[in-house]
Coordinates of C-alpha atoms (C1' of nucleotides) in Angstrom, one line a residue:
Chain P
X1 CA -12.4 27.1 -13.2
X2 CA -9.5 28.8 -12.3
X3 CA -6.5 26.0 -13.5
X4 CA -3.6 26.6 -15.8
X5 CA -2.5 28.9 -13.3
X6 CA 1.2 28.3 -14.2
X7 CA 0.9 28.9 -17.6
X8 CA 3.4 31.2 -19.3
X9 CA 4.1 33.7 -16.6
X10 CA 7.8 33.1 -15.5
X11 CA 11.0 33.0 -17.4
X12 CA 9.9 29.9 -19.8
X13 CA 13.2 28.2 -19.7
X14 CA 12.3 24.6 -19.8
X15 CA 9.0 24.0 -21.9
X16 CA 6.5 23.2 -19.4
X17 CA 3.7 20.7 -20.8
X18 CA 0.9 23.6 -21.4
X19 CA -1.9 22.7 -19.3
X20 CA -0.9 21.2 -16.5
X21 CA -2.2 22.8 -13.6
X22 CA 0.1 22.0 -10.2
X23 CA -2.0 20.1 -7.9
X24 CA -2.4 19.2 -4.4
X25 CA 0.4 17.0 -2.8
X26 CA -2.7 15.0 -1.5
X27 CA -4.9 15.5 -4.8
X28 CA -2.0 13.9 -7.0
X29 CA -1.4 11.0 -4.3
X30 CA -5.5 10.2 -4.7
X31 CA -5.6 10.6 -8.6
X32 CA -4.4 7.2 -8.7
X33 CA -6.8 6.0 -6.6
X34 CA -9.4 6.9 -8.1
X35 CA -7.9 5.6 -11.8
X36 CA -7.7 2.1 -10.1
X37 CA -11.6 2.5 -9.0
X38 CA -12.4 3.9 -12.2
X39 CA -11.5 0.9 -14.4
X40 CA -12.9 -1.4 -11.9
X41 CA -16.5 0.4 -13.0
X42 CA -15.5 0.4 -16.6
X43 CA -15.1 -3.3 -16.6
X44 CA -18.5 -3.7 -14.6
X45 CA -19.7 -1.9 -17.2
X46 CA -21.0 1.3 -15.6
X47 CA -20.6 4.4 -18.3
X48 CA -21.1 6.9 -15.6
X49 CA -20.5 7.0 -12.4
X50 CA -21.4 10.2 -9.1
X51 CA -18.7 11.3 -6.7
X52 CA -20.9 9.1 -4.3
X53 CA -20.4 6.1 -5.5
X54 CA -16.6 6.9 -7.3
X55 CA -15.8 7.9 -3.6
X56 CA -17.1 4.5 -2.4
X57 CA -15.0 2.5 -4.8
X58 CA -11.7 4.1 -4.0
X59 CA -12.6 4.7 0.2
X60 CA -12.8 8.2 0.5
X61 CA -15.3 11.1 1.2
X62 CA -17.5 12.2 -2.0
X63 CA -16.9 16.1 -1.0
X64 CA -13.2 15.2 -1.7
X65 CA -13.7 13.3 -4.8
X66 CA -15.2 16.5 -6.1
X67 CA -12.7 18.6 -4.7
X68 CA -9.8 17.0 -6.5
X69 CA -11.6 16.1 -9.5
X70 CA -12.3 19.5 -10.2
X71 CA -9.2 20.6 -9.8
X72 CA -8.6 19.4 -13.6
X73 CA -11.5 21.0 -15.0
X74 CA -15.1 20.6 -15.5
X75 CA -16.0 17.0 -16.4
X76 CA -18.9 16.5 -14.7
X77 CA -22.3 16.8 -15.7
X78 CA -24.9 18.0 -12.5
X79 CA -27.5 15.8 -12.1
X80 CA -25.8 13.0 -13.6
X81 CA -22.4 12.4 -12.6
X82 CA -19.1 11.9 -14.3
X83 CA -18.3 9.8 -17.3
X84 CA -16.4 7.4 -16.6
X85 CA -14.4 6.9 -20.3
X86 CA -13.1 9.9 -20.4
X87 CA -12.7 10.3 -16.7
X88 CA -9.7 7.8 -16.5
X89 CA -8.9 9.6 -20.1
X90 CA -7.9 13.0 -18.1
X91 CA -6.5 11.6 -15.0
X92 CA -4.1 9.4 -17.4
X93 CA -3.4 12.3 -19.5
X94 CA -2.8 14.2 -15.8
X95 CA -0.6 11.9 -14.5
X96 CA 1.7 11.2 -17.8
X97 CA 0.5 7.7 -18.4
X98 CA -0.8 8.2 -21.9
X99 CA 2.2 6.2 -22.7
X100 CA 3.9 3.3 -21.2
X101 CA 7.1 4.3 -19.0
X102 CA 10.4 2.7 -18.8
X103 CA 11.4 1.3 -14.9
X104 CA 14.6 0.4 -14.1
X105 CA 15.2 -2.1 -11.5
X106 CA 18.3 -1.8 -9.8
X107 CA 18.7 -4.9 -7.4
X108 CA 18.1 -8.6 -8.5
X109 CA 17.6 -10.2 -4.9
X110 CA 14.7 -11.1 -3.1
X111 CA 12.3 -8.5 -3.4
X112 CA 13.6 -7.6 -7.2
X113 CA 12.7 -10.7 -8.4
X114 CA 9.2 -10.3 -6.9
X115 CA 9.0 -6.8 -8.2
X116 CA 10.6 -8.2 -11.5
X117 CA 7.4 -11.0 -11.6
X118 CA 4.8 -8.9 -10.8
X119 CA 2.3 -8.5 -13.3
X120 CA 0.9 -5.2 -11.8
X121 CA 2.7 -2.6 -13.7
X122 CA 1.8 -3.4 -17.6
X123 CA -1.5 -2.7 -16.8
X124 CA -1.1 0.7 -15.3
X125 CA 1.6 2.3 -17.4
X126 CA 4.8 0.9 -16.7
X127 CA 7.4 -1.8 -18.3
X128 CA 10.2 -3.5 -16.7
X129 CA 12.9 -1.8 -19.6
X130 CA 16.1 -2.9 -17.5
X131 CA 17.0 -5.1 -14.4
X132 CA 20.4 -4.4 -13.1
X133 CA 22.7 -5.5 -10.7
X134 CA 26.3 -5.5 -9.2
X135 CA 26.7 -9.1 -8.9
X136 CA 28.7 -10.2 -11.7
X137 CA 27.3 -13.9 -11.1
X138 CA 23.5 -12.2 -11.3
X139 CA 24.4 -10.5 -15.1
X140 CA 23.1 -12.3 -18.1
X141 CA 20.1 -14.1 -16.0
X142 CA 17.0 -13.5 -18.3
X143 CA 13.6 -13.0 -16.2
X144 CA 10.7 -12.8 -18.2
X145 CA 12.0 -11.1 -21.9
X146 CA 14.3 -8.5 -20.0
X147 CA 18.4 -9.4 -19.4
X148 CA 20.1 -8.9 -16.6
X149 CA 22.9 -5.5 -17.3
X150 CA 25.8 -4.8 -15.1
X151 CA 25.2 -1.3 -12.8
X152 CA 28.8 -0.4 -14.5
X153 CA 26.8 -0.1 -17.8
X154 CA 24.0 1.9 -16.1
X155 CA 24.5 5.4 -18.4
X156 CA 24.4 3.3 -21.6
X157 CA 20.9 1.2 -20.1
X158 CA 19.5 4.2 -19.2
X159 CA 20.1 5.9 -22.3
X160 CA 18.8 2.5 -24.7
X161 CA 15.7 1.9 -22.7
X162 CA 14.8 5.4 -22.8
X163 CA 14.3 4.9 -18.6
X164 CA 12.2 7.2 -17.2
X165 CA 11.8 5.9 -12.8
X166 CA 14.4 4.5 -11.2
X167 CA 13.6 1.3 -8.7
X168 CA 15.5 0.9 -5.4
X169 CA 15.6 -2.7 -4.5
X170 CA 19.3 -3.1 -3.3
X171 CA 20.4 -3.8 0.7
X172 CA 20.2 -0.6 2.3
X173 CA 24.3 -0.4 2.2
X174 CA 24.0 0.1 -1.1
X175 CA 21.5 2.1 -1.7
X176 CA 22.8 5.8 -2.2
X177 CA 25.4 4.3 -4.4
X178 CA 22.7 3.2 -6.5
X179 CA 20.7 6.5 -6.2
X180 CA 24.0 8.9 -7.1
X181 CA 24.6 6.7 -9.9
X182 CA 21.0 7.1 -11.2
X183 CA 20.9 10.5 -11.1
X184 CA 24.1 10.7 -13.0
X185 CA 22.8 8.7 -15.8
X186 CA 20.1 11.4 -15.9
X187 CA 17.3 9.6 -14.0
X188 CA 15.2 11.7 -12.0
X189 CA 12.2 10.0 -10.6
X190 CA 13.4 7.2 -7.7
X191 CA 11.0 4.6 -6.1
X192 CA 13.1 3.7 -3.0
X193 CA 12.5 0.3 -1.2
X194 CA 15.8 0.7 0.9
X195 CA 15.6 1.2 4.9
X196 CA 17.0 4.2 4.7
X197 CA 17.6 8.0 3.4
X198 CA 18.7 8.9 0.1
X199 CA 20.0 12.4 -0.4
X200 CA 19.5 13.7 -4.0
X201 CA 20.1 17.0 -5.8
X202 CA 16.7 19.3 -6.1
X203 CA 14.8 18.2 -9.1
X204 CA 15.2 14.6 -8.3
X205 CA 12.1 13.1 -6.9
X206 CA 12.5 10.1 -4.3
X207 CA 9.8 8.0 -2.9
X208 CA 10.4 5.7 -0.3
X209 CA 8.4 2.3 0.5
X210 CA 9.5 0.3 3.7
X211 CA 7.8 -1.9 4.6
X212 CA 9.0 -2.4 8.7
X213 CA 7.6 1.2 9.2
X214 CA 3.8 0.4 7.8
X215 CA 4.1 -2.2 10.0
X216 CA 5.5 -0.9 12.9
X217 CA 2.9 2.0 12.6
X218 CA -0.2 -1.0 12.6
X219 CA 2.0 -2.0 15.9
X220 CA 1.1 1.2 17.7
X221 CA -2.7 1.2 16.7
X222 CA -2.5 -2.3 17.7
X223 CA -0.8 -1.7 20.9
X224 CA -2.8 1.4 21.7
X225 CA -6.2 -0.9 21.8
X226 CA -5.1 -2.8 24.2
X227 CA -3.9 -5.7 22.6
X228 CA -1.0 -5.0 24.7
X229 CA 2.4 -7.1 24.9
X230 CA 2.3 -9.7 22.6
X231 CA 3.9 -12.6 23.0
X232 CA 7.5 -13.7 21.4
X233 CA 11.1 -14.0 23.5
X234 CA 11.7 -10.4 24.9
X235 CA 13.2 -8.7 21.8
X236 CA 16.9 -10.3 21.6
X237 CA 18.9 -7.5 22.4
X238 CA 18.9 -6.6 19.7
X239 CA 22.4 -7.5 17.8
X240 CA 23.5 -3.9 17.7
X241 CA 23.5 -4.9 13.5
X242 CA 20.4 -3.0 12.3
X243 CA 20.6 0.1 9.5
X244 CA 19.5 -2.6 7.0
Chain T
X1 CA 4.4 17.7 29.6
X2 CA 1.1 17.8 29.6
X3 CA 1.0 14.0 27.9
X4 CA -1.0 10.9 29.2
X5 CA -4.1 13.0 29.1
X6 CA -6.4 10.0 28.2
X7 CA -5.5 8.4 31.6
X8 CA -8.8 7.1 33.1
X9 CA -11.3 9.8 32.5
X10 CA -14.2 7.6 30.5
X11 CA -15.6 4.6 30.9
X12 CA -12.6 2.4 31.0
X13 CA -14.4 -0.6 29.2
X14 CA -10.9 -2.0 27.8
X15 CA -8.1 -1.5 29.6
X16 CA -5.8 1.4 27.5
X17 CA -2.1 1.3 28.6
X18 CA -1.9 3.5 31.6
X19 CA 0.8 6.3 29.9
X20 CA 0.1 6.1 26.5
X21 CA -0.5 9.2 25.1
X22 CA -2.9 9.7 21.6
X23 CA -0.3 11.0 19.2
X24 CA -1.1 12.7 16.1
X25 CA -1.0 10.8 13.1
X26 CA 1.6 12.3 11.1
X27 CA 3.9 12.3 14.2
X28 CA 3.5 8.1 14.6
X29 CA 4.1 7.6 10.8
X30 CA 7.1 9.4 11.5
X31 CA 8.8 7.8 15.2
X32 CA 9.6 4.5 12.9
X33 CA 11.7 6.7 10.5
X34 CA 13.6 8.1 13.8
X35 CA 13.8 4.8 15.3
X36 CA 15.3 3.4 11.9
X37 CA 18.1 6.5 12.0
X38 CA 18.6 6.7 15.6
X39 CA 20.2 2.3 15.7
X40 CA 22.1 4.1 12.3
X41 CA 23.5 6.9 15.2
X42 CA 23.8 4.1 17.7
X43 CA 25.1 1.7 15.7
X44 CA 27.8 4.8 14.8
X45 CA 28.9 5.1 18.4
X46 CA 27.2 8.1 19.3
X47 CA 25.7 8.5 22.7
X48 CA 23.7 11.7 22.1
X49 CA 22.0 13.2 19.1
X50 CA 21.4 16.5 18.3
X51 CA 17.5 17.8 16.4
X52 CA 19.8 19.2 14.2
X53 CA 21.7 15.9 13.7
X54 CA 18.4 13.0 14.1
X55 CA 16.3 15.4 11.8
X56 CA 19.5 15.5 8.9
X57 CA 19.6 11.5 9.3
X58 CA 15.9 11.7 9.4
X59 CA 15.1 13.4 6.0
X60 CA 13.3 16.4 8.4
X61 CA 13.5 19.6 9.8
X62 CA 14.5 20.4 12.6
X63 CA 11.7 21.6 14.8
X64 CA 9.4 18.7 13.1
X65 CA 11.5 16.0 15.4
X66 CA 11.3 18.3 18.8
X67 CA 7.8 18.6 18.4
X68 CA 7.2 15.0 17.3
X69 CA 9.8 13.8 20.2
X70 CA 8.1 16.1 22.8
X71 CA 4.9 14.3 22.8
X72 CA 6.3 11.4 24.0
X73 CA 7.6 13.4 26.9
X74 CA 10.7 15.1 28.0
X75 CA 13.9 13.0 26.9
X76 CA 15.8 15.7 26.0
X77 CA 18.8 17.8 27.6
X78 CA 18.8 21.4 26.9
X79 CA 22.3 22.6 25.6
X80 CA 23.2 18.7 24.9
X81 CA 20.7 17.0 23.0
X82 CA 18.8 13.2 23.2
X83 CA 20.3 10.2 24.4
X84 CA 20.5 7.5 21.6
X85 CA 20.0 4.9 23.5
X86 CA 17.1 6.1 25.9
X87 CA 15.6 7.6 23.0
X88 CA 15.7 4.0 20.6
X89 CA 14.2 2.5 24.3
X90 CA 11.2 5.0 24.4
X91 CA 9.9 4.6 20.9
X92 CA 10.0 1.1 20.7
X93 CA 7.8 1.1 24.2
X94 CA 5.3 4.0 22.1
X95 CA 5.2 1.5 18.9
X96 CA 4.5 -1.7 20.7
X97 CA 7.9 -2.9 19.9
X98 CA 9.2 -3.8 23.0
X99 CA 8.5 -7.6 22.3
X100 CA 8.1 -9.5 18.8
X101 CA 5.0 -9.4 17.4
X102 CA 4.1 -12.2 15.2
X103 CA 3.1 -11.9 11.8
X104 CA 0.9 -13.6 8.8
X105 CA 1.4 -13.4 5.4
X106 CA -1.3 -14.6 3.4
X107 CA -0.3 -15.7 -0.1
X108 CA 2.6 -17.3 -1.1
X109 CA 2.9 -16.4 -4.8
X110 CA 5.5 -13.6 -5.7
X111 CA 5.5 -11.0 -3.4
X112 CA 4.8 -13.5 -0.9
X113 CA 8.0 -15.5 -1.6
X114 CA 10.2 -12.1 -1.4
X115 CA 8.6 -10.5 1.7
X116 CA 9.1 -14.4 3.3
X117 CA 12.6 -14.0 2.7
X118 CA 13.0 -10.6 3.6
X119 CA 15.5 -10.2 6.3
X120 CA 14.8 -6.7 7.5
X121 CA 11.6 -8.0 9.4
X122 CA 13.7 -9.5 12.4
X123 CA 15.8 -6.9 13.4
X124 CA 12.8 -4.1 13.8
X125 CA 10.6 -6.3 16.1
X126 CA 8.4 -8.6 13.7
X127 CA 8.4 -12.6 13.1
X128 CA 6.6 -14.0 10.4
X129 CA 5.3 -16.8 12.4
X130 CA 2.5 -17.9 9.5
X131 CA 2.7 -18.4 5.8
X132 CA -1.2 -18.7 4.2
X133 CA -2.0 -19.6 1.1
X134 CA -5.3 -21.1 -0.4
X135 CA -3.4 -23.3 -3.2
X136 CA -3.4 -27.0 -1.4
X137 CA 0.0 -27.5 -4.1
X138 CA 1.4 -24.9 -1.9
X139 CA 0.1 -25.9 1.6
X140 CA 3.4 -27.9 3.5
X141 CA 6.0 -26.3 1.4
X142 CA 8.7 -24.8 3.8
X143 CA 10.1 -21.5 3.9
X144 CA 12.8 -20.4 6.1
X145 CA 11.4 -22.1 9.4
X146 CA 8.1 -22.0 8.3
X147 CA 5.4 -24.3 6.9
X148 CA 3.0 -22.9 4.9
X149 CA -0.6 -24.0 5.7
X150 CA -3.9 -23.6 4.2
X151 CA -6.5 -20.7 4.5
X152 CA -8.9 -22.7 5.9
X153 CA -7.2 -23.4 9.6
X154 CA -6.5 -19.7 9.5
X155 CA -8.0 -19.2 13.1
X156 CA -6.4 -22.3 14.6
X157 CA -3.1 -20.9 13.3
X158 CA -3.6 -17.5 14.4
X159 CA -4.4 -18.6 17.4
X160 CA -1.2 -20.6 17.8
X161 CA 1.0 -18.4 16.7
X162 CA -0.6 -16.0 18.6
X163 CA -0.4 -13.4 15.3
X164 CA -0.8 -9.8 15.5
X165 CA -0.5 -8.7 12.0
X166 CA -2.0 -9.5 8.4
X167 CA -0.5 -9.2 5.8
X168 CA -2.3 -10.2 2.3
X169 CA -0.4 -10.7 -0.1
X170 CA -2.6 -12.5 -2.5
X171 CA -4.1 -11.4 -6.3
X172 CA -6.6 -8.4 -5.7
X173 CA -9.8 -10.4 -6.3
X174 CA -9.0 -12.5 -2.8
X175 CA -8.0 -9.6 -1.3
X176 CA -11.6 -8.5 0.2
X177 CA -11.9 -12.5 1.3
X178 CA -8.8 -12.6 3.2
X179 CA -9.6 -9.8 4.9
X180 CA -12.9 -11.0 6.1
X181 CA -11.3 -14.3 7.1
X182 CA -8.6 -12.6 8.9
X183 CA -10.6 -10.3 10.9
X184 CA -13.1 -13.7 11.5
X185 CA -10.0 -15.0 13.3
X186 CA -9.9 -12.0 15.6
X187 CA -6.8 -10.4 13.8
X188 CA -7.2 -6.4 13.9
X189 CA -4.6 -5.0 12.3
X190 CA -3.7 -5.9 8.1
X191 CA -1.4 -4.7 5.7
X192 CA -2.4 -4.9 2.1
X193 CA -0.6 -5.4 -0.6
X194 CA -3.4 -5.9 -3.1
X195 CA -4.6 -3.2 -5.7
X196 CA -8.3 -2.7 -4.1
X197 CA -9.8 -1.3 -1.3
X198 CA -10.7 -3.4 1.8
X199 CA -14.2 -3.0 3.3
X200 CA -13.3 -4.1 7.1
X201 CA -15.6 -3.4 10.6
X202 CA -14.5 -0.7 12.4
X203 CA -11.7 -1.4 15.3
X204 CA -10.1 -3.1 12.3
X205 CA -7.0 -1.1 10.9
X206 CA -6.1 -1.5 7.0
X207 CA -2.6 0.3 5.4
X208 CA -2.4 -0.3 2.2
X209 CA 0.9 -0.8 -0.5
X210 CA 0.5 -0.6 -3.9
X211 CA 3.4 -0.2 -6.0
X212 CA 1.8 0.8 -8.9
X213 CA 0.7 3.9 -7.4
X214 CA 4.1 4.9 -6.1
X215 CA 5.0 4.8 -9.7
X216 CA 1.8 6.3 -10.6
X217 CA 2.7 9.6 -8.3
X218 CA 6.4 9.8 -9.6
X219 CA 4.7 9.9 -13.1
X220 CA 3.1 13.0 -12.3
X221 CA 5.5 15.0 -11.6
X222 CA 8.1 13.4 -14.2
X223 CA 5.4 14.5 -16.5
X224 CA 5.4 18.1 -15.1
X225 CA 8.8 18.5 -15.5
X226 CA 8.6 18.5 -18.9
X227 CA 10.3 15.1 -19.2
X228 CA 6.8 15.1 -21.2
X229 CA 6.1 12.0 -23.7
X230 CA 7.8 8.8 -22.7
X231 CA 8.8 6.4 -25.4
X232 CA 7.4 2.8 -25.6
X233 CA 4.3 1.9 -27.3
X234 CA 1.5 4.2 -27.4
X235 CA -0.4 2.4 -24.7
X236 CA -1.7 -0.5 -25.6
X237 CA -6.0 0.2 -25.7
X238 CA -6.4 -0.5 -22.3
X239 CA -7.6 -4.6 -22.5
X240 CA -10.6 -3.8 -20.5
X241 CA -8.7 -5.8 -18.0
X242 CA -7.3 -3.9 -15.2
X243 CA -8.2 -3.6 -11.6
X244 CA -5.9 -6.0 -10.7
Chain C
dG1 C1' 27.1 29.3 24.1
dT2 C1' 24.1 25.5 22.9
dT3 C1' 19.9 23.1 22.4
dT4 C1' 15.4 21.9 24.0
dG5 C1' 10.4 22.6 24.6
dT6 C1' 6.5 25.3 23.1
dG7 C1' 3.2 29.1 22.3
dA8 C1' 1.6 31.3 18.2
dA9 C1' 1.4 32.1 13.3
dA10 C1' 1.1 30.2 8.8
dC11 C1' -0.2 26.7 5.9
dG12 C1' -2.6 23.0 3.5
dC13 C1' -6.1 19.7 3.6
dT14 C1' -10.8 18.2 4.7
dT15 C1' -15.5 18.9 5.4
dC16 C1' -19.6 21.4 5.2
dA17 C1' -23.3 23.4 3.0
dC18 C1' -25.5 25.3 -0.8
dA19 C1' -25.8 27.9 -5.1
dG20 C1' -26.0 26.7 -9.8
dC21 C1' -26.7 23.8 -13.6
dG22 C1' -28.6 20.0 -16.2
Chain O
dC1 C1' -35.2 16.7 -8.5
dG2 C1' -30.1 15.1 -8.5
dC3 C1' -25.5 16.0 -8.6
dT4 C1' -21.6 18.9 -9.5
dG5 C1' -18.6 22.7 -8.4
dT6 C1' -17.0 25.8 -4.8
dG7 C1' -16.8 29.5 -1.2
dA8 C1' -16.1 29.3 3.6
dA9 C1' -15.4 27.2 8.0
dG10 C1' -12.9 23.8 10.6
dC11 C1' -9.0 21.0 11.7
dG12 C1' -4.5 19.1 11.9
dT13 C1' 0.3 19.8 10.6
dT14 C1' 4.3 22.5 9.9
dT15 C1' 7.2 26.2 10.7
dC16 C1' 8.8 30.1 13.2
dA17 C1' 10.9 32.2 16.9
dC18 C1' 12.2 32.6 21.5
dA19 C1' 12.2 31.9 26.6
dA20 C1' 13.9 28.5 29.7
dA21 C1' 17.3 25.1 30.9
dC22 C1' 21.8 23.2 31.0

DNA sequence: GTTTGTGAAACGCTTCACAGCG
DNA sequence: CGCTGTGAAGCGTTTCACAAAC
């Protein structure tokens, strides 16, 4: 019981939310995890639930369930388990989703409009507040009850939607372009679905999603088994044109 | 150079790849992201690279990419550096990549459409040689150069197109189905998309996507940084109806 | 002089195993 | 008796720092 380590101890410049203990890199990464398992039981109707069987339903170990879990306090009960209400209640209230965030989506191509259509994110927290663009032709396009903005109008989007995370979904060419001009408008939490590197000033926070590498890391499972050379022409030589 | 320990020493049941070495986990997660920079260098016209330089391009230190690079063997040149172009050659022969490997994406809704049309599959050694879906509307539409077919002749098509990869793309409550139906047709290796977990037989290797956790993560430590309350609604009460 | 390759130290995460509580 | 919460051990990864090689 020894959270709320970072209480008041420092110089308290900028208000720190008061207890919010800093946790694990891997904890916070699982948290998640375990919110999506969580209101599978609650819809199955199960009103309590032991790290066994949580740490079945999110595909982990139940020693680490109780490890991270109690990493935000005691809300367990021995001999019974943990309740599974006002489990997902602390893990929201952990994670800052005890209120819907603003996403922008920079990036109306292919993937955006996916991302843009995907029903996943009312659920768990998030709204689609602003799809952007450079395209001049792509502006005004309505998908779903949001407009599409102009990225030259980014500060003044950012600032009306109250934006919060930042979404990546431009060519890779683009992409720091997009990111520098996030930041400026004050935006400080990036989701990155670019082939490539963003640099950022510290205190931004970039995540990167490409999906090439998750598959060329099944590749080398894949080709470690034995399931050696596949089949395919012999890799064209590869048009010297890659980056994106 | 003490690599290609796990030459023939058991009982060589399945034939491994003579000189492939069993490289920790994070350092394979990571030879895609050095691959990726390293065409970027090539692509620039440089001939060698530096740690220094691939780790900066990289988004690493230093001494993470001489480690991670030494496993593989000895491709460097003390006082000089890597050579781009031998370097890009032996990664892609780690991976697996040194021919195409064919892919199937199962589920054509959304996501499906945008990953179909995602250029940046064929230029880092992946076809998608199948599109899946379980919606008989769906089944013959074309996409690209590719028909989709229906779930049900999954083997016969994995077996023609002679497919390495899943990848599900499909609503979370098919996810587990597709899985089973994949790994039915002999396919070992799936990427997920889907918001659940996937319950496959071991020798069968899962990654998993989910975009809403990404988003999830960022939360956190928006929320830690004080950028505390968000804005929108106060969360609508949750309609029972999550999980996917 | 420059840069690799690598032991060894430091670190963080996972797993074990059990005391403590209901 | 069942299950949580947690010290302590175990393990893999990162980082340091420097000798060896060019």
């Amino acid at each position: 019981m020894s959270q709320f380590s970072r209480g008041s101890a420092g110089s308290p410049d900028r208000m720190v939310v008061p207890d919010l203990p800093d946790l694990p890199d891997a904890t916070v990464s699982r948290l998640p995890e375990y919110l999506r398992a969580l209101h599978q039981l609650a819809q199955a109707g199960q009103d309590t639930v032991s790290s066994e069987a949580l740490a079945a339903a999110a595909g982990v170990k139940s020693a680490k369930v109780r490890k991270d879990l109690s990493q935000l306090g005691s809300y367990g009960t021995r001999g019974v388990g943990y309740d599974v209400a006002l489990l997902i209640d602390q893990i929201q209230r952990v994670l800052g989703l005890t209120q819907c965030r603003n996403v922008a989506l920079i990036g109306v191509g292919n993937l955006g409009h996916a991302l843009a259509g995907y029903g996943g994110f009312a659920n768990r927290g998030f709204r689609i507040g602003a799809l952007v663009d450079a395209d001049p032709a792509r502006v005004g396009e309505r998908l779903g009850d949001v407009v599409v903005t102009h990225i030259d109008d980014l500060p003044a989007t950012v600032a009306a939607e109250r934006i919060a995370i930042g979404v990546i979904a431009t060519p890779a060419v683009a992409a720091q372009a997009v990111a520098d001009r996030l930041v400026a408008a004050g935006v400080t939490s990036i989701l990155n679905f670019a082939p490539c590197v963003l640099t950022v000033p510290a205190g931004v926070d970039v995540r990167n999603v490409d999906l090439a590498i998750e598959l060329q890391i099944l590749s080398f499972h894949e080709h470690r088994r034995g399931r050696g050379e596949p089949v395919g022409a012999p890799l064209p030589p590869l048009p010297k044109v890659v980056g994106s």
